[in-house]
Amino acid sequence: MNKLLAVLICSLSASAVSAATYEVSITGPGGHSNGSYGNTNAVHAGSRAVLELEKALPCAVITDFKGGATVNAIAGDAAFKVNTAMCKTSEADNKASIEKAVKDGVDKENAFRGVKAGDLVKGFPAEIQFKIK
């Protein structure tokens, strides 16, 4: 019985060590909904990324989603956390899945708004960009 308990504790410890929480930040030009309608929206890109994450890594838990500053504005930023504690895959695989899913979500928002790399809005990049740490 003690051996079984030791094996269980070791396996729980190993899975806890491989768990990680990633912070995803998404930025775009944002703007006022009156003069900037049609700009990429960081919250929309984040939402698309979460949908992609659910398909790519269904074991992940998404928390702390926030973004935008007020009503009547196009969100210039969004952020959320991805926790992989429930995933049985390696952290390298988890991180690769998260990066691909977020990129796919961001790319979908850029494509939906017709934005290409290098496009500018009032001198700033028009495309949504992201960082994962």
Coordinates of N, CA and C in Angstrom, one line a residue:
M1 N 0.8 -1.2 0.0 CA 0.0 0.0 0.0 C 0.9 1.3 0.0
N2 N 1.9 1.3 0.8 CA 2.8 2.5 0.8 C 3.5 2.7 -0.5
K3 N 3.8 1.6 -1.2 CA 4.4 1.7 -2.6 C 3.5 2.4 -3.5
L4 N 2.2 2.0 -3.5 CA 1.2 2.5 -4.4 C 1.0 4.0 -4.1
L5 N 1.0 4.4 -2.8 CA 0.9 5.8 -2.5 C 2.1 6.6 -2.9
A6 N 3.3 6.0 -2.8 CA 4.5 6.7 -3.3 C 4.4 6.9 -4.8
V7 N 4.0 5.9 -5.6 CA 3.9 6.1 -7.0 C 2.8 7.1 -7.4
L8 N 1.7 7.2 -6.7 CA 0.7 8.2 -6.9 C 1.2 9.6 -6.6
I9 N 1.9 9.8 -5.5 CA 2.5 11.1 -5.2 C 3.5 11.5 -6.2
C10 N 4.4 10.6 -6.7 CA 5.4 10.9 -7.7 C 4.7 11.3 -9.0
S11 N 3.7 10.6 -9.4 CA 3.0 10.9 -10.7 C 2.3 12.3 -10.6
L12 N 1.7 12.6 -9.4 CA 1.1 13.9 -9.2 C 2.1 15.0 -9.2
S13 N 3.3 14.7 -8.6 CA 4.3 15.7 -8.6 C 4.9 16.0 -10.0
A14 N 5.0 14.9 -10.8 CA 5.5 15.0 -12.1 C 4.6 15.9 -13.0
S15 N 3.3 15.6 -12.8 CA 2.4 16.4 -13.7 C 2.3 17.8 -13.2
A16 N 2.4 18.1 -11.9 CA 2.4 19.5 -11.5 C 3.6 20.2 -11.9
V17 N 4.8 19.6 -12.1 CA 6.0 20.2 -12.5 C 5.8 20.6 -14.0
S18 N 5.1 19.8 -14.8 CA 5.0 20.1 -16.2 C 3.9 21.1 -16.5
A19 N 3.1 21.5 -15.5 CA 2.0 22.4 -15.7 C 2.6 23.8 -15.8
A20 N 2.0 24.6 -16.6 CA 2.4 26.0 -16.8 C 1.3 26.9 -17.1
T21 N 1.4 28.2 -16.8 CA 0.4 29.2 -17.1 C 1.1 30.2 -18.1
Y22 N 0.5 30.3 -19.2 CA 1.0 31.3 -20.2 C 0.2 32.5 -20.3
E23 N 0.8 33.7 -20.4 CA 0.1 34.9 -20.5 C 0.1 35.3 -22.0
V24 N -1.1 35.5 -22.6 CA -1.2 35.9 -24.0 C -1.6 37.4 -24.0
S25 N -0.9 38.2 -24.7 CA -1.3 39.6 -24.9 C -1.4 39.9 -26.4
I26 N -2.5 40.6 -26.7 CA -2.8 40.8 -28.1 C -3.0 42.3 -28.3
T27 N -2.4 42.9 -29.3 CA -2.5 44.3 -29.5 C -2.9 44.6 -31.0
G28 N -3.5 45.7 -31.2 CA -3.9 46.2 -32.5 C -4.1 47.7 -32.4
P29 N -4.5 48.3 -33.5 CA -4.6 49.8 -33.6 C -5.7 50.4 -32.7
G30 N -6.8 49.6 -32.5 CA -7.9 50.1 -31.8 C -8.5 51.4 -32.4
G31 N -9.3 52.1 -31.7 CA -9.8 53.3 -32.2 C -11.3 53.5 -31.7
H32 N -11.8 54.7 -32.1 CA -13.2 55.0 -31.8 C -14.1 54.4 -32.8
S33 N -15.2 53.9 -32.4 CA -16.0 53.1 -33.4 C -16.6 54.0 -34.5
N34 N -16.6 55.3 -34.3 CA -17.1 56.2 -35.3 C -16.1 56.4 -36.5
G35 N -14.9 56.7 -36.1 CA -13.9 57.0 -37.2 C -13.0 55.9 -37.6
S36 N -13.0 54.8 -36.8 CA -12.1 53.7 -37.0 C -12.9 52.4 -37.3
Y37 N -14.1 52.5 -37.6 CA -14.9 51.3 -37.9 C -14.2 50.4 -39.0
G38 N -14.1 49.1 -38.7 CA -13.5 48.2 -39.7 C -12.0 47.9 -39.3
N39 N -11.5 48.6 -38.3 CA -10.1 48.3 -37.9 C -10.2 46.9 -37.2
T40 N -9.0 46.3 -37.2 CA -8.9 45.0 -36.4 C -9.2 45.3 -35.0
N41 N -9.8 44.3 -34.3 CA -10.2 44.4 -32.9 C -9.5 43.3 -32.1
A42 N -8.7 43.8 -31.1 CA -7.9 42.9 -30.3 C -8.8 41.9 -29.5
V43 N -9.9 42.3 -29.0 CA -10.8 41.4 -28.3 C -11.4 40.3 -29.3
H44 N -11.7 40.7 -30.5 CA -12.2 39.7 -31.4 C -11.1 38.7 -31.8
A45 N -9.9 39.2 -31.9 CA -8.8 38.3 -32.2 C -8.5 37.4 -31.0
G46 N -8.6 37.9 -29.8 CA -8.5 37.0 -28.6 C -9.6 36.0 -28.5
S47 N -10.8 36.4 -28.9 CA -11.9 35.4 -28.9 C -11.7 34.3 -29.9
R48 N -11.2 34.7 -31.1 CA -10.9 33.8 -32.2 C -9.8 32.8 -31.7
A49 N -8.8 33.4 -31.0 CA -7.7 32.6 -30.5 C -8.2 31.5 -29.5
V50 N -9.1 32.0 -28.6 CA -9.6 31.0 -27.6 C -10.4 29.9 -28.3
L51 N -11.1 30.2 -29.3 CA -11.9 29.2 -30.1 C -10.9 28.2 -30.7
E52 N -9.8 28.7 -31.2 CA -8.7 27.8 -31.8 C -8.1 27.0 -30.7
L53 N -7.8 27.6 -29.5 CA -7.2 26.9 -28.4 C -8.1 25.7 -27.9
E54 N -9.4 25.9 -27.9 CA -10.3 24.9 -27.5 C -10.2 23.7 -28.4
K55 N -10.0 23.9 -29.7 CA -9.9 22.8 -30.6 C -8.5 22.1 -30.5
A56 N -7.5 23.0 -30.4 CA -6.1 22.4 -30.4 C -5.7 21.8 -29.1
L57 N -6.1 22.4 -28.0 CA -5.7 21.9 -26.7 C -6.9 22.0 -25.7
P58 N -7.8 21.0 -25.9 CA -9.1 21.1 -25.1 C -8.9 20.9 -23.6
C59 N -7.7 20.4 -23.2 CA -7.4 20.2 -21.7 C -7.0 21.6 -21.1
A60 N -6.7 22.6 -21.8 CA -6.2 23.9 -21.3 C -7.4 24.6 -20.7
V61 N -7.1 25.4 -19.7 CA -8.1 26.3 -19.0 C -7.7 27.7 -19.3
I62 N -8.7 28.5 -19.9 CA -8.5 29.9 -20.2 C -9.1 30.7 -19.0
T63 N -8.3 31.6 -18.5 CA -8.8 32.5 -17.4 C -8.4 33.9 -17.7
D64 N -9.0 34.8 -16.9 CA -8.6 36.2 -16.8 C -8.7 36.9 -18.2
F65 N -9.7 36.6 -19.0 CA -9.8 37.3 -20.3 C -10.2 38.7 -20.1
K66 N -9.5 39.7 -20.6 CA -9.9 41.1 -20.5 C -9.4 41.8 -21.7
G67 N -10.0 43.0 -22.0 CA -9.6 43.8 -23.1 C -10.5 44.9 -23.4
G68 N -10.1 45.8 -24.1 CA -10.9 47.0 -24.5 C -10.9 48.0 -23.3
A69 N -11.3 49.2 -23.6 CA -11.3 50.3 -22.6 C -12.7 50.7 -22.2
T70 N -13.6 50.7 -23.2 CA -14.9 51.2 -23.0 C -15.9 50.8 -24.1
V71 N -17.1 51.1 -23.9 CA -18.1 50.9 -24.9 C -17.8 51.9 -26.0
N72 N -18.3 51.7 -27.2 CA -18.2 52.6 -28.3 C -16.7 52.8 -28.7
A73 N -15.9 51.8 -28.5 CA -14.5 51.8 -29.0 C -14.1 50.5 -29.5
I74 N -13.2 50.5 -30.4 CA -12.6 49.2 -31.0 C -11.4 48.9 -30.1
A75 N -11.4 47.7 -29.5 CA -10.4 47.3 -28.6 C -9.0 47.3 -29.2
G76 N -8.1 48.0 -28.6 CA -6.7 47.9 -29.0 C -5.8 46.9 -28.3
D77 N -6.4 46.3 -27.2 CA -5.7 45.3 -26.5 C -6.6 44.3 -25.9
A78 N -6.0 43.1 -25.7 CA -6.7 42.0 -25.0 C -5.7 41.1 -24.4
A79 N -6.1 40.4 -23.3 CA -5.1 39.5 -22.7 C -5.9 38.4 -22.0
F80 N -5.3 37.3 -21.9 CA -5.8 36.1 -21.2 C -4.7 35.2 -20.8
K81 N -5.0 34.3 -19.9 CA -4.1 33.3 -19.4 C -4.5 31.9 -19.9
V82 N -3.5 31.0 -20.1 CA -3.8 29.7 -20.5 C -3.0 28.8 -19.5
N83 N -3.8 28.0 -18.8 CA -3.2 27.0 -17.8 C -3.3 25.6 -18.4
T84 N -2.1 24.9 -18.3 CA -2.1 23.6 -18.9 C -2.0 22.5 -17.8
A85 N -2.3 22.8 -16.6 CA -2.2 21.8 -15.5 C -3.0 20.5 -15.8
M86 N -4.1 20.6 -16.5 CA -4.9 19.4 -16.8 C -4.4 18.6 -18.0
C87 N -3.4 19.1 -18.7 CA -3.0 18.5 -20.0 C -1.9 17.4 -19.7
K88 N -2.0 16.3 -20.4 CA -1.1 15.2 -20.2 C 0.0 15.2 -21.2
T89 N 0.0 16.2 -22.1 CA 1.1 16.4 -23.1 C 2.2 17.1 -22.5
S90 N 3.4 17.1 -23.2 CA 4.6 17.8 -22.7 C 4.4 19.3 -22.8
E91 N 5.1 20.0 -22.0 CA 5.0 21.5 -22.0 C 5.5 22.0 -23.4
A92 N 6.5 21.4 -24.0 CA 6.9 21.8 -25.3 C 5.8 21.7 -26.3
D93 N 5.0 20.6 -26.3 CA 3.9 20.4 -27.2 C 2.8 21.4 -26.8
N94 N 2.5 21.6 -25.5 CA 1.5 22.5 -25.1 C 1.8 23.9 -25.6
K95 N 3.0 24.4 -25.4 CA 3.4 25.7 -25.9 C 3.3 25.9 -27.4
A96 N 3.7 24.8 -28.1 CA 3.6 24.9 -29.6 C 2.1 25.0 -30.0
S97 N 1.3 24.2 -29.3 CA -0.2 24.2 -29.6 C -0.8 25.6 -29.3
I98 N -0.4 26.2 -28.2 CA -0.9 27.5 -27.8 C -0.4 28.6 -28.8
E99 N 0.9 28.5 -29.2 CA 1.4 29.5 -30.2 C 0.7 29.4 -31.5
K100 N 0.4 28.2 -32.0 CA -0.2 28.0 -33.3 C -1.7 28.4 -33.2
A101 N -2.4 28.1 -32.1 CA -3.8 28.4 -32.0 C -4.0 30.0 -31.9
V102 N -3.1 30.6 -31.1 CA -3.2 32.1 -31.0 C -2.9 32.7 -32.3
K103 N -1.9 32.2 -33.0 CA -1.5 32.8 -34.3 C -2.7 32.6 -35.3
D104 N -3.3 31.4 -35.3 CA -4.4 31.2 -36.2 C -5.6 32.1 -35.9
G105 N -5.9 32.3 -34.6 CA -7.0 33.2 -34.2 C -6.7 34.7 -34.7
V106 N -5.4 35.1 -34.5 CA -5.0 36.5 -34.9 C -5.1 36.6 -36.4
D107 N -4.6 35.6 -37.1 CA -4.6 35.6 -38.5 C -6.0 35.7 -39.1
K108 N -6.9 35.0 -38.4 CA -8.4 35.0 -38.8 C -9.0 36.4 -38.7
E109 N -8.6 37.1 -37.6 CA -9.1 38.5 -37.4 C -8.5 39.4 -38.5
N110 N -7.2 39.3 -38.7 CA -6.6 40.1 -39.7 C -7.2 39.8 -41.1
A111 N -7.4 38.6 -41.4 CA -8.0 38.2 -42.7 C -9.5 38.7 -42.8
F112 N -10.2 38.6 -41.7 CA -11.6 39.1 -41.7 C -11.7 40.6 -42.0
R113 N -10.7 41.3 -41.5 CA -10.7 42.8 -41.7 C -10.0 43.2 -43.0
G114 N -9.4 42.2 -43.7 CA -8.7 42.5 -44.9 C -7.3 43.2 -44.7
V115 N -6.7 42.9 -43.6 CA -5.5 43.5 -43.2 C -4.3 42.6 -43.6
K116 N -3.3 43.2 -44.2 CA -2.1 42.4 -44.6 C -0.9 43.0 -43.9
A117 N 0.1 42.2 -43.7 CA 1.3 42.6 -43.1 C 1.8 43.9 -43.8
G118 N 2.2 44.9 -43.0 CA 2.7 46.1 -43.5 C 1.6 47.2 -43.7
D119 N 0.3 46.8 -43.6 CA -0.7 47.9 -43.7 C -0.6 48.8 -42.5
L120 N -1.0 50.0 -42.7 CA -0.9 51.0 -41.6 C -2.2 51.7 -41.4
V121 N -2.5 52.1 -40.2 CA -3.7 52.9 -39.8 C -3.1 54.1 -39.0
K122 N -3.2 55.2 -39.6 CA -2.7 56.5 -39.0 C -1.2 56.3 -38.6
G123 N -0.4 55.7 -39.4 CA 1.0 55.5 -39.2 C 1.4 54.3 -38.3
F124 N 0.4 53.6 -37.8 CA 0.7 52.5 -36.9 C 0.3 51.2 -37.6
P125 N 0.9 50.0 -37.2 CA 0.5 48.8 -37.9 C -1.0 48.5 -37.7
A126 N -1.6 48.1 -38.8 CA -3.0 47.8 -38.8 C -3.3 46.3 -38.4
E127 N -2.3 45.5 -38.4 CA -2.5 44.1 -38.1 C -2.4 43.8 -36.6
I128 N -3.2 42.8 -36.2 CA -3.1 42.4 -34.8 C -1.8 41.6 -34.6
Q129 N -1.2 41.9 -33.5 CA 0.0 41.2 -33.1 C -0.2 40.6 -31.7
F130 N 0.7 39.6 -31.4 CA 0.5 38.9 -30.1 C 1.9 38.5 -29.5
K131 N 1.9 38.4 -28.2 CA 3.0 37.9 -27.4 C 2.5 36.8 -26.5
I132 N 3.3 35.8 -26.3 CA 3.0 34.8 -25.3 C 4.2 34.7 -24.3
K133 N 4.0 34.8 -23.0 CA 5.1 34.6 -22.1 C 4.6 33.7 -21.0

